[in-house]
mmCIF file of C-alpha atoms in Angstrom:
data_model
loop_
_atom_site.group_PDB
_atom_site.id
_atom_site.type_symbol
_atom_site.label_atom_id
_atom_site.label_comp_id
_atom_site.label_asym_id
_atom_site.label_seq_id
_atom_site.Cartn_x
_atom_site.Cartn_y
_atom_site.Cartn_z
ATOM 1 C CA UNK A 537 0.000 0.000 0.000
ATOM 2 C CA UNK A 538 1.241 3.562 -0.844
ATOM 3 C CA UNK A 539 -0.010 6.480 -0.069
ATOM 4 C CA UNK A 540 -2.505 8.552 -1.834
ATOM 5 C CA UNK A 541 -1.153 11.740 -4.080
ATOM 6 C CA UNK A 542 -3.857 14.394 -4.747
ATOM 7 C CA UNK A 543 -3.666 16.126 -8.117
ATOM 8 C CA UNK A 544 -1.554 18.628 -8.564
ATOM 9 C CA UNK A 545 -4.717 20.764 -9.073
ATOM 10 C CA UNK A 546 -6.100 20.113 -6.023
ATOM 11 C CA UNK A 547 -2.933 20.976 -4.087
ATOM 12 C CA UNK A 548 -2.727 24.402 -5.788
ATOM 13 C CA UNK A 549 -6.439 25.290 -4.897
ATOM 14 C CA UNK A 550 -6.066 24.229 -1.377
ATOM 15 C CA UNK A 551 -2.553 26.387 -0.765
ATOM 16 C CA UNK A 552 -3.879 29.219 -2.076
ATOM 17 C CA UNK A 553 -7.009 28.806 0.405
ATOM 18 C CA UNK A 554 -9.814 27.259 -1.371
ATOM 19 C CA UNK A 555 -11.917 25.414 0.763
ATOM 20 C CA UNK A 556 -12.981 23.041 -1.275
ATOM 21 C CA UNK A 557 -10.239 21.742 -2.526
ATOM 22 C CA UNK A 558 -9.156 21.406 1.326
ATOM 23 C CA UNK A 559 -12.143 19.537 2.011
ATOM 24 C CA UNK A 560 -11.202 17.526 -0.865
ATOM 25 C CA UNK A 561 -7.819 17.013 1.280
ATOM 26 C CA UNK A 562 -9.420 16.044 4.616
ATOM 27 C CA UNK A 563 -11.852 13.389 2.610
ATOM 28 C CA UNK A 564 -8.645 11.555 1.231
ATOM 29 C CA UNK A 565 -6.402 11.530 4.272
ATOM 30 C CA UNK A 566 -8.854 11.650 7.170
ATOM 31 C CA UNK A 567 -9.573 8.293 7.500
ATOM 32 C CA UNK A 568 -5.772 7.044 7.162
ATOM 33 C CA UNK A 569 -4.932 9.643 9.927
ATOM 34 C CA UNK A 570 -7.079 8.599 12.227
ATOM 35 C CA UNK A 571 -6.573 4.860 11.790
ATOM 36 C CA UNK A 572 -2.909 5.616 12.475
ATOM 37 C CA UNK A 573 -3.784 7.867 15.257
ATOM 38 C CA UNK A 574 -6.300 5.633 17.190
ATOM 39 C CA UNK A 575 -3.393 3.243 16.849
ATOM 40 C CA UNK A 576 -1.106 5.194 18.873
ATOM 41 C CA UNK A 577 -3.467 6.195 21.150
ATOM 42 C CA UNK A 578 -5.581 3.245 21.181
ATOM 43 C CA UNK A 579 -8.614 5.898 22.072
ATOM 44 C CA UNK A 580 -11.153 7.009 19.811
ATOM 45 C CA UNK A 581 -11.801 10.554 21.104
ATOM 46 C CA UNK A 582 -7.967 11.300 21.492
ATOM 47 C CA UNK A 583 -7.407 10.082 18.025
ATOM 48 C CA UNK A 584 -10.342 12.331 16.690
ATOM 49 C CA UNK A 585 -8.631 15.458 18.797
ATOM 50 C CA UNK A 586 -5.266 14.438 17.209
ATOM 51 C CA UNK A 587 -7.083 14.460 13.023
ATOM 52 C CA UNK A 588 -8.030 17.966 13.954
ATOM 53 C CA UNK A 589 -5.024 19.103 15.067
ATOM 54 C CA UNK A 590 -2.846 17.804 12.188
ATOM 55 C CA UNK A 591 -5.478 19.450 9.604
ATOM 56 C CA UNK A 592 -5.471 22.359 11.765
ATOM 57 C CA UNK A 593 -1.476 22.600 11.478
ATOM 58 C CA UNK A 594 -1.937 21.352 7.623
ATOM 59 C CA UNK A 595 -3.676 24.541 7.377
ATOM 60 C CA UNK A 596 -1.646 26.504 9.123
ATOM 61 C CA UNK A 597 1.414 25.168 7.202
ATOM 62 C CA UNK A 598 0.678 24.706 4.033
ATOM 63 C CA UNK A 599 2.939 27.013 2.599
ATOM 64 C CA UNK A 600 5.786 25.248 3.713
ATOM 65 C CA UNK A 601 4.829 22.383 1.638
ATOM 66 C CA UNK A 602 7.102 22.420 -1.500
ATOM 67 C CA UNK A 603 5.006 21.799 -4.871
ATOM 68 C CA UNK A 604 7.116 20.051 -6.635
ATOM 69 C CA UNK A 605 7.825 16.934 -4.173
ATOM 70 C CA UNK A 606 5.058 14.548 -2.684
ATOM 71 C CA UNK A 607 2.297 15.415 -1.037
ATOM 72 C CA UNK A 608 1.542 12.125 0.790
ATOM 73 C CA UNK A 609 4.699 12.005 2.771
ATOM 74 C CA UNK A 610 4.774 15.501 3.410
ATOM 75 C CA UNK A 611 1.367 15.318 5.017
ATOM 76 C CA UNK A 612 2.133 11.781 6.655
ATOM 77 C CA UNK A 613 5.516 13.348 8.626
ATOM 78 C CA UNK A 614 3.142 16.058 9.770
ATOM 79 C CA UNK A 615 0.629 13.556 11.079
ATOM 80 C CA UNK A 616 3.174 11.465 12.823
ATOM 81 C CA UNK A 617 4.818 13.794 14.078
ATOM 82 C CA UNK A 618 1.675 15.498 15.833
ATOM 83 C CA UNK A 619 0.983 12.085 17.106
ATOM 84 C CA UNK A 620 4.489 11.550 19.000
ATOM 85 C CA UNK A 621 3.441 14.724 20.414
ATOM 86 C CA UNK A 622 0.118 14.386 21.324
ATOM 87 C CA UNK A 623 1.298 10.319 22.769
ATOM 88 C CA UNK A 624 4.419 11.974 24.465
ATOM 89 C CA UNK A 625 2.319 15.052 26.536
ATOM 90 C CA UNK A 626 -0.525 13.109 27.672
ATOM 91 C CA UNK A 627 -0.918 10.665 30.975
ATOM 92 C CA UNK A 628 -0.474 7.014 30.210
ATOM 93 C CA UNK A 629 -3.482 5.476 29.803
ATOM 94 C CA UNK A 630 -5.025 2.716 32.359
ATOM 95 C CA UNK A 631 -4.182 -0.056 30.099
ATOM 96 C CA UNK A 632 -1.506 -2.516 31.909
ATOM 97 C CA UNK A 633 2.548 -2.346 31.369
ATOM 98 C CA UNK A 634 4.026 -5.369 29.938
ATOM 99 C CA UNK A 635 7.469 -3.752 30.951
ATOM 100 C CA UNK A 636 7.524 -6.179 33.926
ATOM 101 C CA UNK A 637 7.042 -3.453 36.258
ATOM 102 C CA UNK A 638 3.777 -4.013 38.094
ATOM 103 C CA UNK A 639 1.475 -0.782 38.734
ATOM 104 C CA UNK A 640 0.380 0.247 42.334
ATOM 105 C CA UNK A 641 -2.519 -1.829 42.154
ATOM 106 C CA UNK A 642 -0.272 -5.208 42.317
ATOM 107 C CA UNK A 643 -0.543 -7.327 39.227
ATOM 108 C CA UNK A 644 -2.177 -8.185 36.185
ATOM 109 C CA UNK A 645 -4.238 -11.071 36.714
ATOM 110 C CA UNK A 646 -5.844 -10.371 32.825
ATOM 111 C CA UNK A 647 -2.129 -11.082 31.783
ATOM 112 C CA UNK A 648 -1.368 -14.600 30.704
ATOM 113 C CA UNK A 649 0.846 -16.934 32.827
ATOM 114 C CA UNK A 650 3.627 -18.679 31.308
ATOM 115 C CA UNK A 651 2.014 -22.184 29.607
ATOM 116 C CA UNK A 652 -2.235 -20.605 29.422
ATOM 117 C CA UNK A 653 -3.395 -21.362 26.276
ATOM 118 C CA UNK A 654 -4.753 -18.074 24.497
ATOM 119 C CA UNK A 655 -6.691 -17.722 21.283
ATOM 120 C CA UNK A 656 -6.079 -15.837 18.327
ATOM 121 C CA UNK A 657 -8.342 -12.740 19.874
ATOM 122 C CA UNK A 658 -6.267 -12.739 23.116
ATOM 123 C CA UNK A 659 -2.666 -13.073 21.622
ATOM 124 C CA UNK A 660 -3.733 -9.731 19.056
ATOM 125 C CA UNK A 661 -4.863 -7.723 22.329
ATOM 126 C CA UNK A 662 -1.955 -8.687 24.402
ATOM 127 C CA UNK A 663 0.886 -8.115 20.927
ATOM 128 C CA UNK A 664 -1.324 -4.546 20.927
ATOM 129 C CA UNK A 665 -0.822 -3.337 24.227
ATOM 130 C CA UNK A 666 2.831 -4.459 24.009
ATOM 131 C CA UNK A 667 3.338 -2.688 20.966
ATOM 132 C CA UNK A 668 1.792 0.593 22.971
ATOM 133 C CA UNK A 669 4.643 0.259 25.544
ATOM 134 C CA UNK A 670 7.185 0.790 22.939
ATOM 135 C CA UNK A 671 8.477 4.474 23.022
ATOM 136 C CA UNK A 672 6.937 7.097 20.595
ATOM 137 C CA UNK A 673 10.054 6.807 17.388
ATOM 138 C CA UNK A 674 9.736 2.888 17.500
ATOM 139 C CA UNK A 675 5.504 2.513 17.564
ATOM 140 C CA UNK A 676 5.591 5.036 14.894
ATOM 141 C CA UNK A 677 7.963 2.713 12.254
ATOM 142 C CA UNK A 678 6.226 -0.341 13.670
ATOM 143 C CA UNK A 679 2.304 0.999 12.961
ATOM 144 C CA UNK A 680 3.713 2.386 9.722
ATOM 145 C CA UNK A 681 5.471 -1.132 8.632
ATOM 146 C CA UNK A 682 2.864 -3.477 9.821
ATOM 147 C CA UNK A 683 -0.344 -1.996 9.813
ATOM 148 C CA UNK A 684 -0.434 0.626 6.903
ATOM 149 C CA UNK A 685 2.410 -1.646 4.977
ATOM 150 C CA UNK A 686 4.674 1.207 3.541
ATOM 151 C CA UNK A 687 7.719 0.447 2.429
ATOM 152 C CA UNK A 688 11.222 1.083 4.142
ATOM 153 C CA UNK A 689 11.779 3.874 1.964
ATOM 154 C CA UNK A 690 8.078 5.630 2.286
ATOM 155 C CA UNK A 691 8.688 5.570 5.983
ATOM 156 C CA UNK A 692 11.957 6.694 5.460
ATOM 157 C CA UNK A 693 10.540 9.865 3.782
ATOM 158 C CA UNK A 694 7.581 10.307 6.329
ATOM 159 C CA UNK A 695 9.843 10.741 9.320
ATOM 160 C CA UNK A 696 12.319 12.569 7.395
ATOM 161 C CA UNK A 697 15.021 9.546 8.150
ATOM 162 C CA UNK A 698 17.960 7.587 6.138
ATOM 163 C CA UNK A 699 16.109 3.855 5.106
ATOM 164 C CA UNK A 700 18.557 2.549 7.442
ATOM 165 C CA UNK A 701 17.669 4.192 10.709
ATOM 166 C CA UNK A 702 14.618 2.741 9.708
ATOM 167 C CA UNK A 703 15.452 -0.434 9.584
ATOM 168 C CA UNK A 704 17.351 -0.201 12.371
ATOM 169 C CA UNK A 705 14.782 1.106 14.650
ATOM 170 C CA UNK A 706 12.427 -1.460 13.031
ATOM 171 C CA UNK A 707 14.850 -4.257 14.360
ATOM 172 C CA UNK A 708 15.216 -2.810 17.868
ATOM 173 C CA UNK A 709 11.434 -2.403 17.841
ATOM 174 C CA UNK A 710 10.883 -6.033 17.396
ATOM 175 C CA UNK A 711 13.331 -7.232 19.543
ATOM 176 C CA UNK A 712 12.084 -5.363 22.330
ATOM 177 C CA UNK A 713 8.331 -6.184 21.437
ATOM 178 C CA UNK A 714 10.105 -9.893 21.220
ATOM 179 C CA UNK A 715 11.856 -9.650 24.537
ATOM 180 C CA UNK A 716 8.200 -8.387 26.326
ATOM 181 C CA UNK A 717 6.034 -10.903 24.855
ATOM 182 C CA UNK A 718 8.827 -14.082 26.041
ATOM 183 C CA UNK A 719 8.587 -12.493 29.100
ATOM 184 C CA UNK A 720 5.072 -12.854 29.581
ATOM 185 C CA UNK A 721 5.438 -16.200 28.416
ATOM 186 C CA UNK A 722 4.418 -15.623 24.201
ATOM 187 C CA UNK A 723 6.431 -17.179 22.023
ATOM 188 C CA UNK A 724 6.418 -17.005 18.278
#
């Protein structure tokens, strides 16, 4: 999956302030940001706050967009970007740590011991809220890789990295998601 590229049209209309050729904007990336930010937030009214702000700053910064490169990434660095920030200021949310550390109401009894059983449901929920523990710069590559499928090189652009930071950070990201989840007692 890549991302989607407005006309060139379109992008004109909308930096020079038309408002429906904005709208036009919102309709084609709304839905991708807030997929990607209810994924770091795993909360449906922070991830609507979060769309509003990056169109807000979209409008605000449009002019800084250069015509002549790609719109998608552009927009995408913006979005992530606001997310980290967004993630980074608020309280953590209520959902348990899998960083071994237990909270001050003892531990997780919803966890899985070493040996349970767990279905497919279970193990998804429990890989989820490990994922959320990772810090802002690795949940970013890892939503971006796995669950919107770019390539190396589109998330590369989006976060304004060399492809092999990215791949780096990638790595790291799955060995500490790798390191939780054996931990808890999830193997692959």
């Amino acid at each position: 999956m890549s991302l989607p590229e407005p006309a060139k049209e379109v992008l004109e209309k909308a930096r020079d302030g038309d408002p429906g050729a904005f709208d036009s904007l919102v309709g084609t990336y709304y839905r991708l940001v807030f997929n990607f930010a209810w994924r770091m937030t795993f909360n449906r009214d922070d991830a609507a706050e979060i769309v509003q702000e990056v169109f807000l700053r979209l409008f605000r910064n449009f002019q800084k967009f250069n015509p002549e490169g790609r719109f998608g990434p552009w927009f995408m660095r913006l979005a992530v970007n606001v997310c980290i920030n967004e993630r980074r200021s608020r309280m953590r949310k209520a959902i348990p740590s899998l960083s071994g550390e237990e909270d001050a109401c003892g531990p997780d009894t919803n966890l899985p011991q070493a040996g349970e059983s767990l279905d497919r449901t279970e193990s998804r929920e429990i890989v989820l809220r490990a994922v959320e523990d990772l810090k802002p710069s690795y949940r970013a590559i890892v939503m971006l890789r796995y669950l919107k499928d770019l390539s190396y090189d589109e998330i590369a652009a989006i976060l304004g990295l060399p492809e092999g930071t990215v791949k780096n950070r990638l790595f790291r990201a799955r060995e500490v998601l790798r390191a939780k989840l054996e931990r808890i007692g999830i193997s692959r």
